[in-house]
XYZ file of C-alpha atoms in Angstrom:
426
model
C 0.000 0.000 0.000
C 1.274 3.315 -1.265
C 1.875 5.137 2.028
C 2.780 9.333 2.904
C 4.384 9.135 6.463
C 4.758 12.802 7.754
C 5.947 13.908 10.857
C 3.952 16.320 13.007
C 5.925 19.715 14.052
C 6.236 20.538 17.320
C 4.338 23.999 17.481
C 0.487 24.141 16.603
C -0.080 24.668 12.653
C -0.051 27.779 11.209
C 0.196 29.524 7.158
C 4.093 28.701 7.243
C 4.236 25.409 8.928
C 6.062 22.842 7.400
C 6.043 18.952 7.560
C 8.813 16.666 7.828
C 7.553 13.278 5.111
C 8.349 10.606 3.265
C 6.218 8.841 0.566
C 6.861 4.783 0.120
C 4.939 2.690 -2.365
C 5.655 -0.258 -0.011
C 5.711 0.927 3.383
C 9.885 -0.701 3.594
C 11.467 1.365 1.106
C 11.474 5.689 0.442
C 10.869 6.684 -2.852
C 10.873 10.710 -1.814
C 11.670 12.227 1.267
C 11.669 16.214 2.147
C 9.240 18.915 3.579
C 6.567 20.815 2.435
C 3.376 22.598 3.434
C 0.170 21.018 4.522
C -1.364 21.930 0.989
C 1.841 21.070 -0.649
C 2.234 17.587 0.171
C 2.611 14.926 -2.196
C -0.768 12.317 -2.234
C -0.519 8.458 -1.847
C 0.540 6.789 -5.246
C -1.897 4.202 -5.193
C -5.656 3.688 -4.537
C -6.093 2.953 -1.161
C -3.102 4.776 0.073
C -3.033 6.094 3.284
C -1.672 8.904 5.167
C 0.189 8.066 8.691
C 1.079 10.918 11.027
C 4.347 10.424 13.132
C 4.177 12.232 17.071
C 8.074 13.086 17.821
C 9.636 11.426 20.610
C 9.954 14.985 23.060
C 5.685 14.942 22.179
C 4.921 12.156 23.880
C 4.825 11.109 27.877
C 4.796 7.092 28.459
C 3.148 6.817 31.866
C 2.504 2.594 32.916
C -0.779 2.117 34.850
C -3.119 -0.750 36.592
C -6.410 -0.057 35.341
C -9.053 -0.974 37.337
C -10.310 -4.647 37.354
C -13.050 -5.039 34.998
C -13.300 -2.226 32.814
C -13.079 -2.915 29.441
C -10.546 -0.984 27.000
C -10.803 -2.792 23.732
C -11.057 -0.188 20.639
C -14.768 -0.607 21.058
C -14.560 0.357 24.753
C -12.976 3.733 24.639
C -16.259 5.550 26.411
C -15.750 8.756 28.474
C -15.618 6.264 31.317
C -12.362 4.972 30.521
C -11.511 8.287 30.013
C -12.536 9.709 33.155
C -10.813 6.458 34.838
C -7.016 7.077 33.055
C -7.346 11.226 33.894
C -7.913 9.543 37.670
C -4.838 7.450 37.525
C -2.797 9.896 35.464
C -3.407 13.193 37.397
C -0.413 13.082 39.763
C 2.072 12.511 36.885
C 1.806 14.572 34.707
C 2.204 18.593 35.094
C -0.727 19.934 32.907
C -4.178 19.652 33.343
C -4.894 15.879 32.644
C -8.276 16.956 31.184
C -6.526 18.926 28.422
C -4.627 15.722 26.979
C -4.723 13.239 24.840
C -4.441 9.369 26.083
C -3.721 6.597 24.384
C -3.651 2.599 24.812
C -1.063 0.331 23.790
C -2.358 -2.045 21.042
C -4.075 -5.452 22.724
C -3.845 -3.604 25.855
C -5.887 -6.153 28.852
C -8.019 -4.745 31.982
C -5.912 -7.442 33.723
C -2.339 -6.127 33.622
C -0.325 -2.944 33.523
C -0.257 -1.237 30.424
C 1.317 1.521 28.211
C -0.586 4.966 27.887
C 0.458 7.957 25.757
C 0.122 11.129 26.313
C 0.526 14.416 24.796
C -1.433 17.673 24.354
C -4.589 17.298 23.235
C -5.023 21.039 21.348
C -1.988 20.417 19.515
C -2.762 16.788 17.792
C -6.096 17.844 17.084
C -5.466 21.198 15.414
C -2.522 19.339 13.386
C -4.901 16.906 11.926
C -7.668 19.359 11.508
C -5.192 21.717 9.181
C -3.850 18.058 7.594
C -7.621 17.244 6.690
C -8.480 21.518 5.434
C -5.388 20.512 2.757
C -6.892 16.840 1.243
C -4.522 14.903 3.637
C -6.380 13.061 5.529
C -4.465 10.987 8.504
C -5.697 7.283 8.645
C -3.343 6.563 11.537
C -1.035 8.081 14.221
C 1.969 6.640 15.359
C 4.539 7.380 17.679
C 8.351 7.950 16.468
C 9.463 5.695 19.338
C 6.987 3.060 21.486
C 7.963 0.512 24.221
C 8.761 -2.987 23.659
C 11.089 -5.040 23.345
C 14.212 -4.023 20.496
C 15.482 -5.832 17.351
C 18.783 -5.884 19.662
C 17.478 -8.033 22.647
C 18.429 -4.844 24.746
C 18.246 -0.987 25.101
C 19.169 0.919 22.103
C 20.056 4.859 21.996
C 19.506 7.157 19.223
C 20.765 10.625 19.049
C 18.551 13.189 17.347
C 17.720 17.194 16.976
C 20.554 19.663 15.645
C 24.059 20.144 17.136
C 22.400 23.114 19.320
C 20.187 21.583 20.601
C 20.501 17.568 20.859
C 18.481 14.612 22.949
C 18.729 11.223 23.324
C 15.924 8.758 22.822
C 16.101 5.341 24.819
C 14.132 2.443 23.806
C 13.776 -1.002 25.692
C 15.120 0.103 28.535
C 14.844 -1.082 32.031
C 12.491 -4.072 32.839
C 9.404 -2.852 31.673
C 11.029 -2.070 27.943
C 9.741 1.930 27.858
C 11.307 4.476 26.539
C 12.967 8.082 27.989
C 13.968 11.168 26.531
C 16.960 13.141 27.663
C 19.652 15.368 26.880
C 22.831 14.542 25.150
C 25.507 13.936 27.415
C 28.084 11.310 28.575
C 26.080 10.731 31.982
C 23.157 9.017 29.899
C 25.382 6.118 28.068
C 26.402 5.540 31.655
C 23.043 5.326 33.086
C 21.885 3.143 30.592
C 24.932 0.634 30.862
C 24.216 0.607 34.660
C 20.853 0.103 34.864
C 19.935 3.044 36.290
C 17.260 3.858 33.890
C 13.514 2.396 34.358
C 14.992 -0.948 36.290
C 15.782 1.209 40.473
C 18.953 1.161 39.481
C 19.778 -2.067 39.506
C 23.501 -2.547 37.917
C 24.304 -4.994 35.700
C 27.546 -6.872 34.807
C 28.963 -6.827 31.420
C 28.244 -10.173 30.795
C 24.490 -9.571 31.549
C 24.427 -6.384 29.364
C 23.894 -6.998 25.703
C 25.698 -5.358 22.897
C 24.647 -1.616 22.984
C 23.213 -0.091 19.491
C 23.953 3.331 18.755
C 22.149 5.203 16.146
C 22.041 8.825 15.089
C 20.675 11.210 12.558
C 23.282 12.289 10.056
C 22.821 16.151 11.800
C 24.377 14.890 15.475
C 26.214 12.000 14.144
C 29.223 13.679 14.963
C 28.339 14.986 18.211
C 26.890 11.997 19.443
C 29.996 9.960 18.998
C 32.372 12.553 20.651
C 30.136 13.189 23.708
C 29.607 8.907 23.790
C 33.081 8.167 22.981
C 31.866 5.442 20.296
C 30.935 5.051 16.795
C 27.102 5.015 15.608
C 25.232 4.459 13.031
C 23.531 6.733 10.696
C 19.812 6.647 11.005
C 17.674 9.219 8.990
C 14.161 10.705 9.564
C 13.220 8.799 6.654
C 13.855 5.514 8.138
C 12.296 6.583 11.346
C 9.412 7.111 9.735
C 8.908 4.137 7.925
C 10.242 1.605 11.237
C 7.436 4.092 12.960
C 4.462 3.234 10.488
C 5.324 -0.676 10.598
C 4.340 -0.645 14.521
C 1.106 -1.626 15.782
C 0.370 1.652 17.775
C -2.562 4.005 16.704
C -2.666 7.187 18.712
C -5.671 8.396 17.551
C -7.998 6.936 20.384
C -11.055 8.315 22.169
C -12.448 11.530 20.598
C -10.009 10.578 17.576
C -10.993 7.815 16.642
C -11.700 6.331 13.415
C -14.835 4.460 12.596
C -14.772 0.497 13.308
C -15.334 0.153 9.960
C -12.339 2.243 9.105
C -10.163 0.773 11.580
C -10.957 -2.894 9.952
C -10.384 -1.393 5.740
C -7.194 -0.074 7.601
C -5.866 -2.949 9.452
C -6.601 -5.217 6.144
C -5.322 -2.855 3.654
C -1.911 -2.422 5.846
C -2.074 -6.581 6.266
C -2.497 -6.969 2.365
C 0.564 -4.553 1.896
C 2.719 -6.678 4.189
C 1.794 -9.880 2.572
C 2.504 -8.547 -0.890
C 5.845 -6.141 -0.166
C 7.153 -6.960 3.296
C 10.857 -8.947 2.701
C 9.566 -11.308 5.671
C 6.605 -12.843 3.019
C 8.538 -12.950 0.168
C 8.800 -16.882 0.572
C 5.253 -17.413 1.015
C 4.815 -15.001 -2.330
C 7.197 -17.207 -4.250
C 4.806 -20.240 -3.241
C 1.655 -18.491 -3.475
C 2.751 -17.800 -7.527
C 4.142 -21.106 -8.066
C 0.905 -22.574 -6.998
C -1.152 -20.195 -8.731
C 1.134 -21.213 -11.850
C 0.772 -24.913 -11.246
C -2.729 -24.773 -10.790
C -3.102 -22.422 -14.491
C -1.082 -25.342 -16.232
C -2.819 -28.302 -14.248
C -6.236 -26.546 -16.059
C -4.890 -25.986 -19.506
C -3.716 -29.600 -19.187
C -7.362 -31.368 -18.058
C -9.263 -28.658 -20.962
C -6.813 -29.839 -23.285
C -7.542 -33.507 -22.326
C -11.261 -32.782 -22.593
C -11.340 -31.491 -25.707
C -9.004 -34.308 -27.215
C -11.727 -36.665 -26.194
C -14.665 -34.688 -27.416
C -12.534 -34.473 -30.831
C -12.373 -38.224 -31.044
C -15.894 -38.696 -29.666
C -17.173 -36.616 -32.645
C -14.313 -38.076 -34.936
C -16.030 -41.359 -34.309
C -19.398 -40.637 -35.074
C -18.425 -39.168 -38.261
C -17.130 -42.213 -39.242
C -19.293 -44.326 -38.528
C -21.925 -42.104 -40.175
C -19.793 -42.175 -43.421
C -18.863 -45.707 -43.274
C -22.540 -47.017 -42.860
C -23.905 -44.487 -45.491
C -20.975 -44.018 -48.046
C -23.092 -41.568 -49.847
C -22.695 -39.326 -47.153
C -20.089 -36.737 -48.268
C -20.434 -34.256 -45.920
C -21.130 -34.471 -42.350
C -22.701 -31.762 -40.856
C -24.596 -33.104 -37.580
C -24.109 -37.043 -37.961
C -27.636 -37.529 -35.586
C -29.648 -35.556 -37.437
C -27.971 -36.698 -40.796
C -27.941 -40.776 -39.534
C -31.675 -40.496 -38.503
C -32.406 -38.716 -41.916
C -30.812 -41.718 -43.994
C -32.333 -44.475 -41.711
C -36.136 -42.900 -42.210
C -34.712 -43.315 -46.379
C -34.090 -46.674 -45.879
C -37.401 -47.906 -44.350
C -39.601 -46.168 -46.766
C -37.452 -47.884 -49.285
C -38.337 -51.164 -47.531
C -41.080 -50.379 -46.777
C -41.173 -50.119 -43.326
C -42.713 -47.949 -41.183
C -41.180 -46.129 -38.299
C -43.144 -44.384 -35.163
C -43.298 -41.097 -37.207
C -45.962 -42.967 -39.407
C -49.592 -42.509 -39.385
C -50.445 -46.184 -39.113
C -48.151 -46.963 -35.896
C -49.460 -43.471 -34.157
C -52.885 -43.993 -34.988
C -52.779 -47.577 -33.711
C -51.311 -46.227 -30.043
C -53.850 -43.635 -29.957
C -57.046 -46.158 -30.528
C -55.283 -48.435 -28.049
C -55.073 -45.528 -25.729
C -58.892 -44.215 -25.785
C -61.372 -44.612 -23.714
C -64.068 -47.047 -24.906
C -66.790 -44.855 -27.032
C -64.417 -41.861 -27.220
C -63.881 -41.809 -31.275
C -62.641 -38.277 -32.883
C -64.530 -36.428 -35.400
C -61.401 -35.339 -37.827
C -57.801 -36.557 -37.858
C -54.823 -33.973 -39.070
C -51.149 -35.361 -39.881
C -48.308 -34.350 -40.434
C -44.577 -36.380 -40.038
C -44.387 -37.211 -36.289
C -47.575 -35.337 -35.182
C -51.059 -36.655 -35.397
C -54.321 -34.381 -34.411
C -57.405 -35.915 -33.045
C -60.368 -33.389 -32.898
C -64.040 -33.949 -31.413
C -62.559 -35.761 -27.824
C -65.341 -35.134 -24.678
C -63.286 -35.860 -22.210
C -62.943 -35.538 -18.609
C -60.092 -34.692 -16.779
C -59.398 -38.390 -15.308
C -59.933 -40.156 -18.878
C -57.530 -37.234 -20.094
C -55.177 -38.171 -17.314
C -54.917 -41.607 -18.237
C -54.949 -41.474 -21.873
C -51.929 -39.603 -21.673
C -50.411 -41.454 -19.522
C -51.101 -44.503 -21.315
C -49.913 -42.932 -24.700
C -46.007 -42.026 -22.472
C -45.859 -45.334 -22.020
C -46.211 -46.267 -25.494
C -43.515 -43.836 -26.329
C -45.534 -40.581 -27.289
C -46.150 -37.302 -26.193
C -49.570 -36.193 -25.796
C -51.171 -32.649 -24.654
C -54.545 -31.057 -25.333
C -54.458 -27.843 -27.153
C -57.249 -25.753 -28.658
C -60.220 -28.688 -27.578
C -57.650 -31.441 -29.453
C -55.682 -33.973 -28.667
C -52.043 -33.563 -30.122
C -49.427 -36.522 -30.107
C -45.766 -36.484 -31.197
C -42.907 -39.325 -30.934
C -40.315 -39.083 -28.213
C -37.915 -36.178 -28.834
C -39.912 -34.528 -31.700
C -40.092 -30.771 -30.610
């Protein structure tokens, strides 16, 4: 699925304000990256393309809470309640005014464990949407840059963003519960992370215990970073941030912005479709999917092949034995029609008389009336016989004609007659 991944500014939106995005046609690989305003923004190159919004790191607060036992918080579940219940447990951390942000749950989130909420201003997500949506763009999902869980790496990993004036440090898997911090730049925070310090009481752990430590940076701080951390990193852009960020699971846009349920299903099978048909992961299972699709194509063209050669020969034969029992046949057009033709020849030749005939037909019909029933005019043609002048009642019809099927005739009454024809004569 074609895909425009933007990342939200940190100020609310105004005539100047530019956005930070990167268009993919299959949500693993850039095909543009730069910035532009709202109105300026490139669209999705495909039908069905969506637009994902990204919520920086220094946006978001991750706050881990026990809901109360009970309540439900599935995506259908997200009442003012629920609301009222995470303001409750989220009041003494946080410095603002709970009631004027925005929460949201971490995907698959249970009522019977602790779980991930984010939060961030309220005014400021909805008035970036609202000026996405006044320019045609739409946002079908918001994600954060960076969400807890557990790393590719098995452990924490740092990456060093911002400008040299002004640069932070985002942690990720760290400590026991796998969140994530935000802090400044400085030698202090590679030390707190190798200790332990961070998000586990300040535990420490041994080297041995502590996996390999992964470094990133944005090209920017690269520099910096591995001067104030005394080791090398690796380059990370904002276009490959934004792409790891629109793989995750997380949708921020909970509560009062939510999507529809039907929405939320088109989007959750249109971003499952995309995986199975660009993500590296499936590319096996693509491979076999075509080579059975293939297999299957020939395996068809092979039976309707079959099927005709035996129709062929079927037809072949009846030719010939058409043209070998009447050599005067030249040309076979329909060998039935053409077989019965010369075989009605060859009786009147001999003599013969076939169930077409008047005498035969008029012989089944007298055997089939009803004593005294006699008809007052006969009509015939080839294989059809008319008997006018029948009073009949329903019951004597009923068995005449039943009589008359078993010699091998159909019989119906039509315009106060009675009209028979042989088997198979239309």
């Amino acid at each position: 699925m074609s895909t425009l991944i933007l990342f939200l500014p940190p100020t609310l939106p105004g005539p100047s304000t530019t956005y930070s995005y990167t268009l993919t046609a299959n949500g693993h690989i850039a095909i543009r990256h730069d910035s532009a305003p709202a109105a300026l923004l490139p669209e999705p190159t495909r039908p069905g393309g969506e637009v994902v919004a990204v919520v920086p790191a220094r946006a978001l607060s991750w706050q881990r809470v026990q809901l109360p036992p009970g309540l439900p918080i599935g995506p259908g579940h997200q009442t003012p309640r629920l609301r009222l219940a995470l303001e409750g447990l989220l009041e003494d951390r946080v410095l603002d005014d709970a009631a004027q942000l925005h929460f949201a749950l971490q995907p698959g989130a249970a009522g019977d464990g602790a779980v991930w909420v984010a939060v961030c201003d309220r005014a400021w997500l909805r008035e970036n949407l609202q000026a996405l949506e006044a320019a045609g763009r739409r946002v079908t999902r918001v994600v954060p840059e960076f969400a807890p869980g557990p790393t590719d790496s098995g452990g924490p990993e740092l990456c060093a963003l911002g400008t040299p004036e002004e640069p932070y440090l985002v942690i990720t898997g760290q400590g026991a519960e796998l969140g994530v911090t935000v802090m400044p730049l400085t030698p202090m925070a590679l030390t707190l992370v190798r200790l332990g310090a961070l998000g586990s009481g300040g535990t420490p752990v041994t080297d041995e215990q502590q996996p390999p430590l992964v470094l990133r940076a944005e090209p920017s701080v690269a520099a910096l970073a591995e001067r104030t951390l005394g080791q090398r990193v690796a380059l990370h852009t904002a276009s490959q941030r934004a792409l790891d960020a629109a793989r995750s699971d997380w949708d921020l846009a909970q509560f009062d912005l939510a999507s529809s349920g039907s929405t939320r299903a088109l989007r959750k099978a249109g971003t499952t479709l995309s995986a199975l048909l660009n993500a590296p992961q499936w590319r096996a299972a693509r491979w076999g999917a075509a080579v059975l699709v293939v297999a299957h194509i020939v395996g068809l063209n092979a039976w309707a092949w079959q099927e005709r050669q035996a129709l062929a020969d079927k037809q072949a034969s009846v030719r010939g034995m058409l043209t070998q029992t009447f050599p005067q046949v030249k040309v076979v057009v329909d060998a039935p029609v053409q077989m019965e033709r010369e075989l009605a020849l060859l009786r009147q030749a001999a003599g013969g008389v076939s169930a077409r005939d008047l005498e035969p037909m008029l012989a089944a019909a007298g055997a089939a009336l009803p004593d005294g029933r006699m008809p007052t005019s006969i009509e015939y043609t080839p294989g059809e016989l008319r008997l006018r002048g029948l009073d009949m009642n329903s019951d004597e019809e009923a068995a005449l004609l039943a009589r008359l099927q078993t010699s091998g005739y159909q019989a119906r009454p039509e315009d106060g007659s009675l009209l028979l024809r042989t088997e198979g004569n239309p």
